[in-house]
Amino acid sequence: MVWPFTSSSSKETTSSATASSSATSDKLSSAVEGTLEKVEHEASEMYQSTRASLEELRTTATASPSSLLASLNIPPSVEPYLIATAVFGITTTAVVFYRTRLRRIPTPAYMTPNMLRGKRIMRGKVTSVGDSDNFRFYHTPGGIWAGWGWLRHVPTAKKALMEQTIPVRVAGVDAPENAHFGMPAQPFGKESLEWLRSEINGKSVLIQPYARDRYDRVVAMAWYPRFLPFLPKKNVSVEMLKIGYGQIYRQAGSEYGGMLKEFEKIEAKARSRKIGIWSQKDMVTAAEHKKKHLRGAE
């Protein structure tokens, strides 16, 4: 079927429209290309100008700081205030850095409440291990970068260490008691003490303080190095629970550093393997032992 509206004139109209559309498209493409070239040229000029300005500013700053201020068009009356502000800022930063990173804390008496919230890590050396779950810590802030070990040294004489160490109670664990204050030793008390001494005594450790107990000891998590120093450090509490030389501390003032669930899993595994204190048929906890033999004990 042939439509009556189809004719040669309609074909010519369509061809004319197509040609017009093509011409418009060419003009648009040409305009876009021209705009892009213009933008590219302006961006190049801006880049060159900025680079020249920065180079000039660097040269001025190197040659004379006062000239730098002048080049920034800062009024002379304002310059003293800017200098005073800069000096104050640098001094404040230096003081804060010293107080938080380089000031040595000799005893718990120097520790502020801020230091006992588990938000600060302290580096130091263990000078002695007195019991199965506590030790003496000599604070060495800054470590080797602050000269410890080559310019500054940790004292070894008892007299030099007096009032210079922090007594640390290992957080989250309770080890078997040794004989003291008329109280008999518990099974595995000697073994746990010997183990702790062999692991940390005389070594550099990290502690994370949480609180001070009634004996003025700092309750803290502690980490000590492995055989290879670049490996992650060992957690004293975790290692003690693993080998059955301690159990989770459940008394007042307990601190776990968010690791209670992990401690419970480790303790349960040691108990199932019946190692260390869990090898006893009738195991008495350290807390029960102290309550029985020491008046007022937890």
PDB file of N, CA, C and O in Angstrom, residues 201-225:
ATOM      1  N   ASN A 201      62.343  -9.955  84.365  1.00  0.00           N
ATOM      2  CA  ASN A 201      63.308  -9.264  85.224  1.00  0.00           C
ATOM      3  C   ASN A 201      64.502  -8.758  84.422  1.00  0.00           C
ATOM      4  O   ASN A 201      65.126  -9.490  83.660  1.00  0.00           O
ATOM      5  N   GLY A 202      64.806  -7.462  84.588  1.00  0.00           N
ATOM      6  CA  GLY A 202      65.928  -6.850  83.886  1.00  0.00           C
ATOM      7  C   GLY A 202      65.624  -6.472  82.446  1.00  0.00           C
ATOM      8  O   GLY A 202      66.510  -5.993  81.736  1.00  0.00           O
ATOM      9  N   LYS A 203      64.380  -6.674  82.003  1.00  0.00           N
ATOM     10  CA  LYS A 203      64.035  -6.399  80.609  1.00  0.00           C
ATOM     11  C   LYS A 203      63.228  -5.102  80.478  1.00  0.00           C
ATOM     12  O   LYS A 203      62.613  -4.634  81.420  1.00  0.00           O
ATOM     13  N   SER A 204      63.250  -4.552  79.261  1.00  0.00           N
ATOM     14  CA  SER A 204      62.432  -3.381  78.958  1.00  0.00           C
ATOM     15  C   SER A 204      60.997  -3.845  78.716  1.00  0.00           C
ATOM     16  O   SER A 204      60.775  -4.814  77.983  1.00  0.00           O
ATOM     17  N   VAL A 205      60.059  -3.163  79.325  1.00  0.00           N
ATOM     18  CA  VAL A 205      58.647  -3.534  79.191  1.00  0.00           C
ATOM     19  C   VAL A 205      57.803  -2.284  78.942  1.00  0.00           C
ATOM     20  O   VAL A 205      58.266  -1.154  79.125  1.00  0.00           O
ATOM     21  N   LEU A 206      56.577  -2.522  78.533  1.00  0.00           N
ATOM     22  CA  LEU A 206      55.581  -1.457  78.404  1.00  0.00           C
ATOM     23  C   LEU A 206      54.470  -1.728  79.407  1.00  0.00           C
ATOM     24  O   LEU A 206      54.078  -2.880  79.593  1.00  0.00           O
ATOM     25  N   ILE A 207      53.993  -0.675  80.058  1.00  0.00           N
ATOM     26  CA  ILE A 207      52.853  -0.841  80.959  1.00  0.00           C
ATOM     27  C   ILE A 207      51.759   0.150  80.588  1.00  0.00           C
ATOM     28  O   ILE A 207      52.035   1.227  80.060  1.00  0.00           O
ATOM     29  N   GLN A 208      50.523  -0.248  80.864  1.00  0.00           N
ATOM     30  CA  GLN A 208      49.355   0.605  80.643  1.00  0.00           C
ATOM     31  C   GLN A 208      48.614   0.723  81.972  1.00  0.00           C
ATOM     32  O   GLN A 208      47.847  -0.160  82.339  1.00  0.00           O
ATOM     33  N   PRO A 209      48.861   1.797  82.715  1.00  0.00           N
ATOM     34  CA  PRO A 209      48.277   1.939  84.058  1.00  0.00           C
ATOM     35  C   PRO A 209      46.775   2.184  84.036  1.00  0.00           C
ATOM     36  O   PRO A 209      46.263   2.896  83.178  1.00  0.00           O
ATOM     37  N   TYR A 210      46.086   1.575  85.030  1.00  0.00           N
ATOM     38  CA  TYR A 210      44.635   1.742  85.147  1.00  0.00           C
ATOM     39  C   TYR A 210      44.219   2.339  86.488  1.00  0.00           C
ATOM     40  O   TYR A 210      43.241   3.082  86.554  1.00  0.00           O
ATOM     41  N   ALA A 211      44.919   1.981  87.548  1.00  0.00           N
ATOM     42  CA  ALA A 211      44.494   2.439  88.873  1.00  0.00           C
ATOM     43  C   ALA A 211      45.618   2.214  89.878  1.00  0.00           C
ATOM     44  O   ALA A 211      46.658   1.628  89.556  1.00  0.00           O
ATOM     45  N   ARG A 212      45.380   2.691  91.113  1.00  0.00           N
ATOM     46  CA  ARG A 212      46.282   2.406  92.238  1.00  0.00           C
ATOM     47  C   ARG A 212      45.495   1.622  93.274  1.00  0.00           C
ATOM     48  O   ARG A 212      44.364   1.986  93.604  1.00  0.00           O
ATOM     49  N   ASP A 213      46.090   0.538  93.766  1.00  0.00           N
ATOM     50  CA  ASP A 213      45.377  -0.262  94.758  1.00  0.00           C
ATOM     51  C   ASP A 213      45.683   0.219  96.171  1.00  0.00           C
ATOM     52  O   ASP A 213      46.401   1.205  96.368  1.00  0.00           O
ATOM     53  N   ARG A 214      45.128  -0.460  97.143  1.00  0.00           N
ATOM     54  CA  ARG A 214      45.270  -0.002  98.528  1.00  0.00           C
ATOM     55  C   ARG A 214      46.685  -0.157  99.062  1.00  0.00           C
ATOM     56  O   ARG A 214      47.018   0.390 100.112  1.00  0.00           O
ATOM     57  N   TYR A 215      47.533  -0.905  98.356  1.00  0.00           N
ATOM     58  CA  TYR A 215      48.933  -1.043  98.745  1.00  0.00           C
ATOM     59  C   TYR A 215      49.825  -0.044  98.006  1.00  0.00           C
ATOM     60  O   TYR A 215      51.038  -0.158  98.031  1.00  0.00           O
ATOM     61  N   ASP A 216      49.194   0.916  97.322  1.00  0.00           N
ATOM     62  CA  ASP A 216      49.879   1.958  96.550  1.00  0.00           C
ATOM     63  C   ASP A 216      50.630   1.383  95.348  1.00  0.00           C
ATOM     64  O   ASP A 216      51.605   1.970  94.884  1.00  0.00           O
ATOM     65  N   ARG A 217      50.181   0.249  94.868  1.00  0.00           N
ATOM     66  CA  ARG A 217      50.746  -0.301  93.637  1.00  0.00           C
ATOM     67  C   ARG A 217      49.917   0.181  92.454  1.00  0.00           C
ATOM     68  O   ARG A 217      48.720   0.428  92.590  1.00  0.00           O
ATOM     69  N   VAL A 218      50.553   0.290  91.312  1.00  0.00           N
ATOM     70  CA  VAL A 218      49.854   0.685  90.095  1.00  0.00           C
ATOM     71  C   VAL A 218      49.374  -0.575  89.377  1.00  0.00           C
ATOM     72  O   VAL A 218      50.170  -1.433  89.011  1.00  0.00           O
ATOM     73  N   VAL A 219      48.060  -0.691  89.233  1.00  0.00           N
ATOM     74  CA  VAL A 219      47.479  -1.838  88.521  1.00  0.00           C
ATOM     75  C   VAL A 219      47.598  -1.548  87.028  1.00  0.00           C
ATOM     76  O   VAL A 219      47.069  -0.542  86.541  1.00  0.00           O
ATOM     77  N   ALA A 220      48.314  -2.412  86.308  1.00  0.00           N
ATOM     78  CA  ALA A 220      48.591  -2.112  84.907  1.00  0.00           C
ATOM     79  C   ALA A 220      48.737  -3.376  84.070  1.00  0.00           C
ATOM     80  O   ALA A 220      49.160  -4.420  84.566  1.00  0.00           O
ATOM     81  N   MET A 221      48.372  -3.266  82.795  1.00  0.00           N
ATOM     82  CA  MET A 221      48.709  -4.297  81.822  1.00  0.00           C
ATOM     83  C   MET A 221      50.195  -4.157  81.533  1.00  0.00           C
ATOM     84  O   MET A 221      50.726  -3.039  81.521  1.00  0.00           O
ATOM     85  N   ALA A 222      50.845  -5.261  81.259  1.00  0.00           N
ATOM     86  CA  ALA A 222      52.279  -5.209  80.970  1.00  0.00           C
ATOM     87  C   ALA A 222      52.607  -6.085  79.766  1.00  0.00           C
ATOM     88  O   ALA A 222      52.032  -7.163  79.601  1.00  0.00           O
ATOM     89  N   TRP A 223      53.524  -5.603  78.939  1.00  0.00           N
ATOM     90  CA  TRP A 223      53.982  -6.348  77.761  1.00  0.00           C
ATOM     91  C   TRP A 223      55.504  -6.434  77.782  1.00  0.00           C
ATOM     92  O   TRP A 223      56.176  -5.477  78.178  1.00  0.00           O
ATOM     93  N   TYR A 224      56.046  -7.547  77.354  1.00  0.00           N
ATOM     94  CA  TYR A 224      57.493  -7.718  77.305  1.00  0.00           C
ATOM     95  C   TYR A 224      57.899  -8.303  75.960  1.00  0.00           C
ATOM     96  O   TYR A 224      57.096  -8.949  75.280  1.00  0.00           O
ATOM     97  N   PRO A 225      59.154  -8.099  75.543  1.00  0.00           N
ATOM     98  CA  PRO A 225      59.557  -8.500  74.182  1.00  0.00           C
ATOM     99  C   PRO A 225      59.721 -10.007  74.021  1.00  0.00           C
ATOM    100  O   PRO A 225      60.025 -10.723  74.967  1.00  0.00           O
TER     101      PRO A 225
END
